[in-house]
Amino acid sequence: MDIEIRTVNNIKGRGVFAKKNFPSGTVIFEEDPLVCCQFSWNASYMYRTCHHCLRPLETAQENAQRLTANEELILPYPECCSTDKSAIVSCILCGVEYCSSDCMTIAFNRYHRTLCFKTKERNNLHPLEQLNEAWKQTHYPPETNTIMIIPRLLATIQQADNPDQMLQNVLQFSHRTINEDAQLVHKLLGDKFSEQLVLLYNILLQAVPHKGVEQLLTIEGFQSLLALIGTNGQGVGTSAVSQWVTRSSELPLPDAEKQQLDNFIDKLYEDMDRVSGNFLNNEGVALFSLQSSANHSCVPNSEPTYLHNNSRLSLVALKDIAAGEEITISYLDECNLFRSRHSRHKILMENYLFICQCPKCESQVNDPDVTSNEEEDDEEMSE
Ligand SMILES: [Zn+2]
Ligand SMILES: [Zn+2]
Ligand SMILES: [Zn+2]
């Protein structure tokens, strides 16, 4: 490993540090998630992905046709599509789809044996489906999380070779007091959070076996699981179209053909933007052990990316990083990252319970406490 986790004196209690120099643009490390789950609305709107690794199951052309609502659209250079439809398999019991038999086997051995249920022979919704529906009723797109990662996390503990060790691995993500958990859950579930909490809790109790995870299935345990996914959940995005764009743009083409392709791609993005807006990717949330050890900075020196077009995370250096330097990421999305210091601090405090002391925040320490324009607009709109 070219990095190390060190104890540091902040809310997380640890940080990730470089053990060698990383030039800008290089991959610092890669890791697969402990668990990953597609967002609930994203899945129900037919963004077809592998149930385990979120790899797209549509071809680039199918993806482009759906996002532009144009069934006649034909993508040139189909060899640049990376979706292998012949490898797709589905669970014979419940029908969920996987990108490969490898993913199906891994999923079954890690958590799916516990969570698989026959959908076809039932009249009533299975408690897991009820949980998903209850979540969707209060968490509309744009989505930032899904409760469905929690059953997967619990089943991963239960099916582990050493469940006690796996439970400890999960608990390392969560080190807060009941009061702090409650604040975070309030933010995650919204104003009626206490009713929501009890509603979701009662369905979850019906939906999963309890053996070995009893301590997480008390109401406080459930609350701390929600706080855990709220503070550690990392967004994952995959896309058949963007993979095709990357690959086709690398083709060694004559100038005229290259120009034609560029024009085609520009038009494609215009059309997708008009029909599907910001909802272009397959999206979900995942828990990563290394990445979640990285602290936030408003001027981060690295960023999580998905170079393999599945849930495998690649942390890429955004600038030259020297050996010994702390590796930081942004917990704020791009839009929030450019708001005023006051706005950033408000969001970080509400969602992560800490006050940022990064170089940018320190340099802006004398800025007036005003919210940035976008946020004022948001507040006006919600009034
Ligand atoms: Zn897969
Ligand atoms: Zn199944
Ligand atoms: Zn900051």
Coordinates of C-alpha atoms and ligand atoms in Angstrom, one line a residue:
M1 CA 0.0 0.0 0.0
D2 CA 1.2 3.5 -0.9
I3 CA -1.0 5.1 1.7
E4 CA -1.5 4.7 5.5
I5 CA -4.3 5.4 7.9
R6 CA -3.1 7.5 10.8
T7 CA -4.8 8.6 14.0
V8 CA -5.6 12.3 13.9
N9 CA -7.3 14.6 16.3
N10 CA -10.6 15.4 14.6
I11 CA -14.2 14.1 14.5
K12 CA -13.2 11.0 12.5
G13 CA -10.2 10.2 14.6
R14 CA -8.2 9.2 11.6
G15 CA -7.0 10.3 8.2
V16 CA -5.4 8.9 5.1
F17 CA -1.8 9.9 4.3
A18 CA 0.4 9.4 1.2
K19 CA 3.5 7.2 1.7
K20 CA 4.9 8.3 -1.7
N21 CA 4.5 11.1 -4.2
F22 CA 1.4 11.0 -6.4
P23 CA 1.5 13.1 -9.5
S24 CA -1.8 14.8 -10.5
G25 CA -4.1 12.5 -12.4
T26 CA -2.7 9.2 -11.0
V27 CA -4.7 6.6 -9.1
I28 CA -3.8 6.7 -5.4
F29 CA -5.7 3.5 -4.6
E30 CA -8.6 1.3 -5.7
E31 CA -11.1 -0.6 -3.6
D32 CA -14.3 -2.6 -3.9
P33 CA -17.1 -1.6 -1.5
L34 CA -18.1 -3.5 1.6
V35 CA -21.6 -3.1 0.3
C36 CA -23.2 -1.2 -2.5
C37 CA -26.8 -0.7 -3.5
Q38 CA -28.5 1.1 -6.4
F39 CA -30.8 4.1 -5.4
S40 CA -34.5 3.1 -5.1
W41 CA -35.9 5.5 -7.7
N42 CA -33.0 5.0 -10.1
A43 CA -33.8 1.3 -10.1
S44 CA -37.5 1.7 -10.5
Y45 CA -37.0 4.1 -13.5
M46 CA -35.3 1.3 -15.5
Y47 CA -31.8 2.3 -15.0
R48 CA -30.7 -1.3 -15.5
T49 CA -27.6 -2.3 -13.6
C50 CA -25.9 -5.4 -12.1
H51 CA -27.7 -6.0 -8.8
H52 CA -24.3 -6.4 -7.2
C53 CA -21.7 -4.1 -8.8
L54 CA -23.9 -1.5 -10.6
R55 CA -22.3 -2.2 -14.0
P56 CA -24.7 -1.1 -16.7
L57 CA -26.7 -3.9 -18.3
E58 CA -28.0 -1.8 -21.2
T59 CA -25.9 -1.4 -24.3
A60 CA -24.7 2.2 -24.9
Q61 CA -27.2 2.4 -27.7
E62 CA -30.1 1.2 -25.6
N63 CA -29.0 3.6 -22.9
A64 CA -28.8 6.5 -25.4
Q65 CA -32.2 5.6 -26.8
R66 CA -33.9 5.6 -23.4
L67 CA -32.3 8.8 -22.2
T68 CA -33.2 10.6 -25.4
A69 CA -36.6 8.9 -25.7
N70 CA -35.6 8.1 -29.3
E71 CA -35.9 4.5 -30.3
E72 CA -34.5 5.1 -33.7
L73 CA -31.2 6.5 -32.5
I74 CA -28.2 4.5 -33.8
L75 CA -24.8 4.9 -32.2
P76 CA -21.8 4.7 -34.6
Y77 CA -18.8 2.5 -33.6
P78 CA -20.8 0.0 -31.6
E79 CA -17.6 -1.9 -30.8
C80 CA -16.9 0.9 -28.3
C81 CA -19.8 -0.2 -26.1
S82 CA -18.4 -2.2 -23.1
T83 CA -21.7 -4.0 -22.1
D84 CA -21.4 -7.7 -22.7
K85 CA -25.1 -8.8 -22.8
S86 CA -24.2 -12.4 -23.3
A87 CA -22.6 -12.5 -19.8
I88 CA -25.8 -11.3 -18.1
V89 CA -27.4 -13.8 -15.7
S90 CA -30.3 -13.6 -13.4
C91 CA -31.1 -15.3 -10.0
I92 CA -33.4 -18.2 -10.7
L93 CA -35.4 -17.6 -7.6
C94 CA -36.1 -13.9 -7.6
G95 CA -35.0 -12.7 -11.1
V96 CA -32.6 -9.9 -10.1
E97 CA -29.9 -9.5 -12.8
Y98 CA -26.1 -9.6 -12.7
C99 CA -23.5 -8.5 -15.2
S100 CA -21.8 -11.9 -14.8
S101 CA -22.0 -15.2 -13.1
D102 CA -19.1 -14.1 -11.0
C103 CA -21.2 -11.2 -9.6
M104 CA -24.1 -13.5 -9.0
T105 CA -21.9 -16.0 -7.0
I106 CA -20.3 -13.2 -5.0
A107 CA -23.6 -11.6 -4.2
F108 CA -25.2 -14.9 -3.2
N109 CA -22.3 -15.9 -0.9
R110 CA -22.1 -12.5 0.7
Y111 CA -25.7 -11.4 1.3
H112 CA -28.2 -12.5 -1.4
R113 CA -28.8 -16.0 0.1
T114 CA -30.4 -14.2 3.1
L115 CA -32.2 -11.5 1.1
C116 CA -33.5 -13.5 -2.0
F117 CA -37.2 -14.0 -2.1
K118 CA -39.5 -15.2 -4.9
T119 CA -41.4 -12.3 -6.3
K120 CA -43.6 -14.1 -8.8
E121 CA -45.7 -16.3 -6.5
R122 CA -46.7 -13.6 -4.1
N123 CA -49.7 -11.3 -3.9
N124 CA -48.5 -9.0 -1.2
L125 CA -45.4 -7.0 -1.2
H126 CA -42.5 -8.7 0.6
P127 CA -41.3 -6.6 3.6
L128 CA -38.1 -5.7 1.7
E129 CA -40.3 -4.3 -1.1
Q130 CA -42.4 -2.5 1.5
L131 CA -39.3 -1.0 3.0
N132 CA -38.2 0.2 -0.4
E133 CA -41.6 1.7 -1.1
A134 CA -41.8 3.4 2.3
W135 CA -38.3 5.0 1.6
K136 CA -39.3 6.1 -1.8
Q137 CA -42.4 7.9 -0.5
T138 CA -40.2 10.4 1.3
H139 CA -37.0 10.4 -0.7
Y140 CA -37.6 11.7 -4.2
P141 CA -34.8 12.3 -6.8
P142 CA -32.2 13.7 -6.8
E143 CA -31.3 10.8 -4.5
T144 CA -28.4 10.8 -2.2
N145 CA -29.0 7.5 -0.3
T146 CA -31.2 4.5 0.0
I147 CA -32.3 2.5 3.0
M148 CA -32.0 -0.7 1.0
I149 CA -28.2 -0.7 1.7
I150 CA -29.1 -1.5 5.3
P151 CA -30.6 -5.0 4.8
R152 CA -27.6 -5.8 2.6
L153 CA -25.2 -4.6 5.3
L154 CA -27.0 -6.8 7.9
A155 CA -27.0 -9.8 5.7
T156 CA -23.3 -9.3 4.9
I157 CA -22.6 -9.5 8.6
Q158 CA -24.8 -12.6 9.0
Q159 CA -23.3 -14.5 6.1
A160 CA -19.7 -13.7 6.9
D161 CA -17.3 -16.5 7.8
N162 CA -16.7 -14.6 11.0
P163 CA -19.8 -12.6 11.8
D164 CA -18.3 -11.0 15.0
Q165 CA -15.4 -9.7 13.0
M166 CA -17.6 -8.4 10.2
L167 CA -19.8 -6.7 12.8
Q168 CA -16.7 -4.9 14.2
N169 CA -15.8 -3.9 10.6
V170 CA -19.2 -2.3 10.2
L171 CA -19.1 -0.6 13.6
Q172 CA -15.8 1.1 12.8
F173 CA -17.8 3.3 10.5
S174 CA -20.0 4.4 13.4
H175 CA -18.6 6.0 16.5
R176 CA -21.1 8.5 17.6
T177 CA -23.3 9.2 20.6
I178 CA -27.1 8.5 20.5
N179 CA -27.6 12.3 20.5
E180 CA -25.3 12.8 17.5
D181 CA -27.0 9.9 15.6
A182 CA -30.4 11.5 16.3
Q183 CA -29.2 14.8 14.8
L184 CA -27.9 13.1 11.7
V185 CA -31.0 11.0 11.3
H186 CA -33.2 14.1 11.6
K187 CA -31.3 15.6 8.7
L188 CA -31.6 12.4 6.7
L189 CA -35.3 11.6 7.2
G190 CA -36.6 15.2 7.4
D191 CA -39.1 16.9 9.6
K192 CA -41.3 14.0 10.5
F193 CA -38.2 12.0 11.3
S194 CA -39.4 10.3 14.5
E195 CA -42.5 8.9 12.8
Q196 CA -40.4 7.9 9.8
L197 CA -37.8 6.3 11.9
V198 CA -40.4 4.1 13.7
L199 CA -42.2 3.2 10.5
L200 CA -39.0 2.1 8.7
Y201 CA -37.8 0.4 11.8
N202 CA -40.9 -1.8 12.1
I203 CA -40.8 -2.8 8.5
L204 CA -37.1 -3.6 8.7
L205 CA -37.7 -5.9 11.7
Q206 CA -40.1 -7.9 9.4
A207 CA -37.7 -7.9 6.4
V208 CA -34.5 -9.4 7.8
P209 CA -33.4 -12.2 10.1
H210 CA -32.2 -11.0 13.5
K211 CA -29.6 -13.6 14.4
G212 CA -26.2 -12.1 15.1
V213 CA -27.3 -8.5 14.5
E214 CA -29.6 -8.0 17.5
Q215 CA -27.6 -5.0 18.7
L216 CA -28.2 -3.2 15.3
L217 CA -31.9 -4.0 15.4
T218 CA -32.8 -2.0 18.5
I219 CA -34.2 1.4 17.7
E220 CA -31.0 3.0 18.7
G221 CA -29.0 0.5 16.6
F222 CA -31.2 1.2 13.6
Q223 CA -30.8 5.0 14.2
S224 CA -27.0 4.6 14.2
L225 CA -27.1 2.5 11.0
L226 CA -29.0 5.4 9.3
A227 CA -26.5 7.9 10.6
L228 CA -23.7 5.6 9.4
I229 CA -25.0 5.4 5.8
G230 CA -25.7 9.2 5.9
T231 CA -22.2 10.1 6.9
N232 CA -20.2 7.4 5.1
G233 CA -22.3 6.6 2.1
Q234 CA -20.4 7.4 -1.1
G235 CA -22.3 8.0 -4.3
V236 CA -21.5 5.6 -7.2
G237 CA -22.3 6.3 -10.8
T238 CA -22.0 4.2 -13.9
S239 CA -23.1 4.8 -17.5
A240 CA -23.0 2.8 -20.7
V241 CA -23.2 5.9 -22.8
S242 CA -20.3 7.8 -21.1
Q243 CA -18.2 4.6 -21.4
W244 CA -18.9 4.6 -25.1
V245 CA -18.1 8.3 -25.4
T246 CA -14.7 7.8 -23.7
R247 CA -13.8 4.8 -25.9
S248 CA -15.0 6.2 -29.2
S249 CA -13.2 9.5 -28.5
E250 CA -10.0 7.5 -28.2
L251 CA -10.4 6.0 -31.7
P252 CA -7.6 6.9 -34.2
L253 CA -9.9 8.5 -36.8
P254 CA -9.2 10.8 -39.8
D255 CA -10.0 14.4 -39.0
A256 CA -13.3 14.6 -40.9
E257 CA -14.6 11.5 -39.2
K258 CA -13.4 12.7 -35.8
Q259 CA -15.3 16.0 -36.3
Q260 CA -18.4 14.1 -37.3
L261 CA -18.2 12.0 -34.1
D262 CA -17.6 15.1 -31.9
N263 CA -20.7 16.7 -33.4
F264 CA -22.7 13.5 -32.9
I265 CA -21.7 13.4 -29.2
D266 CA -22.5 17.1 -28.7
K267 CA -26.0 16.6 -30.1
L268 CA -26.4 13.4 -28.1
Y269 CA -25.7 15.2 -24.8
E270 CA -28.0 18.0 -25.8
D271 CA -30.8 15.6 -26.5
M272 CA -30.2 13.6 -23.3
D273 CA -30.1 16.8 -21.3
R274 CA -33.4 17.9 -22.8
V275 CA -35.2 14.6 -22.1
S276 CA -33.5 13.3 -18.9
G277 CA -31.9 16.4 -17.4
N278 CA -29.4 15.5 -14.7
F279 CA -30.5 11.9 -14.5
L280 CA -28.1 10.3 -16.9
N281 CA -26.3 7.8 -14.7
N282 CA -27.0 4.5 -13.0
E283 CA -26.6 5.7 -9.4
G284 CA -26.3 4.2 -6.0
V285 CA -24.5 4.4 -2.7
A286 CA -21.7 2.3 -1.2
L287 CA -19.6 1.9 1.9
F288 CA -15.8 1.9 1.3
S289 CA -13.4 1.1 4.1
L290 CA -10.4 3.1 2.9
Q291 CA -12.2 6.0 1.2
S292 CA -14.4 6.6 4.3
S293 CA -11.2 7.1 6.3
A294 CA -10.4 10.2 4.2
N295 CA -11.2 13.6 5.7
H296 CA -13.0 16.4 4.0
S297 CA -11.4 19.5 2.5
C298 CA -13.1 22.3 0.6
V299 CA -9.9 22.2 -1.6
P300 CA -9.5 18.4 -1.8
N301 CA -6.4 16.9 -3.4
S302 CA -8.2 13.8 -4.6
E303 CA -11.6 12.6 -5.9
P304 CA -13.4 9.2 -6.1
T305 CA -14.0 8.1 -9.6
Y306 CA -15.4 4.9 -11.2
L307 CA -12.9 4.1 -14.0
H308 CA -14.1 0.5 -14.2
N309 CA -17.7 1.5 -14.8
N310 CA -18.9 -0.5 -11.8
S311 CA -18.7 0.0 -8.0
R312 CA -14.9 -0.3 -7.8
L313 CA -13.7 3.0 -6.6
S314 CA -10.5 4.6 -7.9
L315 CA -9.2 7.6 -5.9
V316 CA -7.5 9.9 -8.3
A317 CA -5.1 12.7 -7.4
L318 CA -6.4 16.2 -8.4
K319 CA -3.0 17.8 -7.8
D320 CA 0.5 16.7 -7.1
I321 CA 0.6 15.0 -3.7
A322 CA 3.8 14.7 -1.8
A323 CA 4.8 11.7 0.5
G324 CA 3.6 12.4 4.0
E325 CA 0.7 14.7 2.9
E326 CA -2.8 14.0 4.0
I327 CA -5.1 12.8 1.2
T328 CA -8.5 14.6 1.3
I329 CA -11.7 14.4 -0.6
S330 CA -14.8 16.6 -0.7
Y331 CA -17.9 15.5 1.2
L332 CA -19.8 18.3 -0.6
D333 CA -21.0 17.9 -4.2
E334 CA -19.5 20.3 -6.8
C335 CA -22.3 22.8 -6.5
N336 CA -22.1 23.1 -2.7
L337 CA -18.3 23.1 -2.8
F338 CA -18.3 26.6 -4.4
R339 CA -20.7 28.2 -2.0
S340 CA -19.6 30.6 0.7
R341 CA -17.7 29.5 3.8
H342 CA -20.8 30.1 5.8
S343 CA -23.0 27.9 3.5
R344 CA -20.4 25.1 3.4
H345 CA -20.1 25.1 7.2
K346 CA -23.8 24.9 7.6
I347 CA -24.1 21.9 5.3
L348 CA -21.1 20.1 6.8
M349 CA -22.4 20.7 10.3
E350 CA -25.9 19.4 9.6
N351 CA -24.8 16.3 7.6
Y352 CA -21.5 15.4 9.2
L353 CA -21.4 17.3 12.5
F354 CA -18.0 19.0 12.2
I355 CA -16.6 22.4 11.5
C356 CA -14.2 22.5 8.5
Q357 CA -10.8 23.9 9.2
C358 CA -9.3 23.3 5.7
P359 CA -6.9 25.8 4.2
K360 CA -9.7 27.5 2.2
C361 CA -12.0 27.8 5.2
E362 CA -9.1 29.2 7.3
S363 CA -8.3 31.7 4.6
Q364 CA -11.9 32.8 4.5
V365 CA -12.2 33.0 8.3
N366 CA -12.9 36.8 8.2
D367 CA -15.6 36.5 5.4
P368 CA -19.0 37.8 6.5
D369 CA -21.4 35.1 7.6
V370 CA -23.6 35.3 4.5
T371 CA -25.2 32.4 2.6
S372 CA -24.2 32.3 -1.0
N373 CA -26.7 33.3 -3.7
E374 CA -27.7 29.8 -4.8
E375 CA -28.6 28.9 -1.2
E376 CA -30.7 32.0 -0.7
D377 CA -32.6 31.0 -3.9
D378 CA -33.1 27.5 -2.5
E379 CA -34.4 28.9 0.7
E380 CA -36.8 31.2 -1.1
M381 CA -38.1 28.4 -3.2
S382 CA -38.7 26.2 -0.2
E383 CA -40.6 28.9 1.6
Ligands
ZN1 ZN -21.7 -7.1 -11.7
ZN2 ZN -32.5 -14.1 -5.8
ZN3 ZN -13.3 23.8 4.4

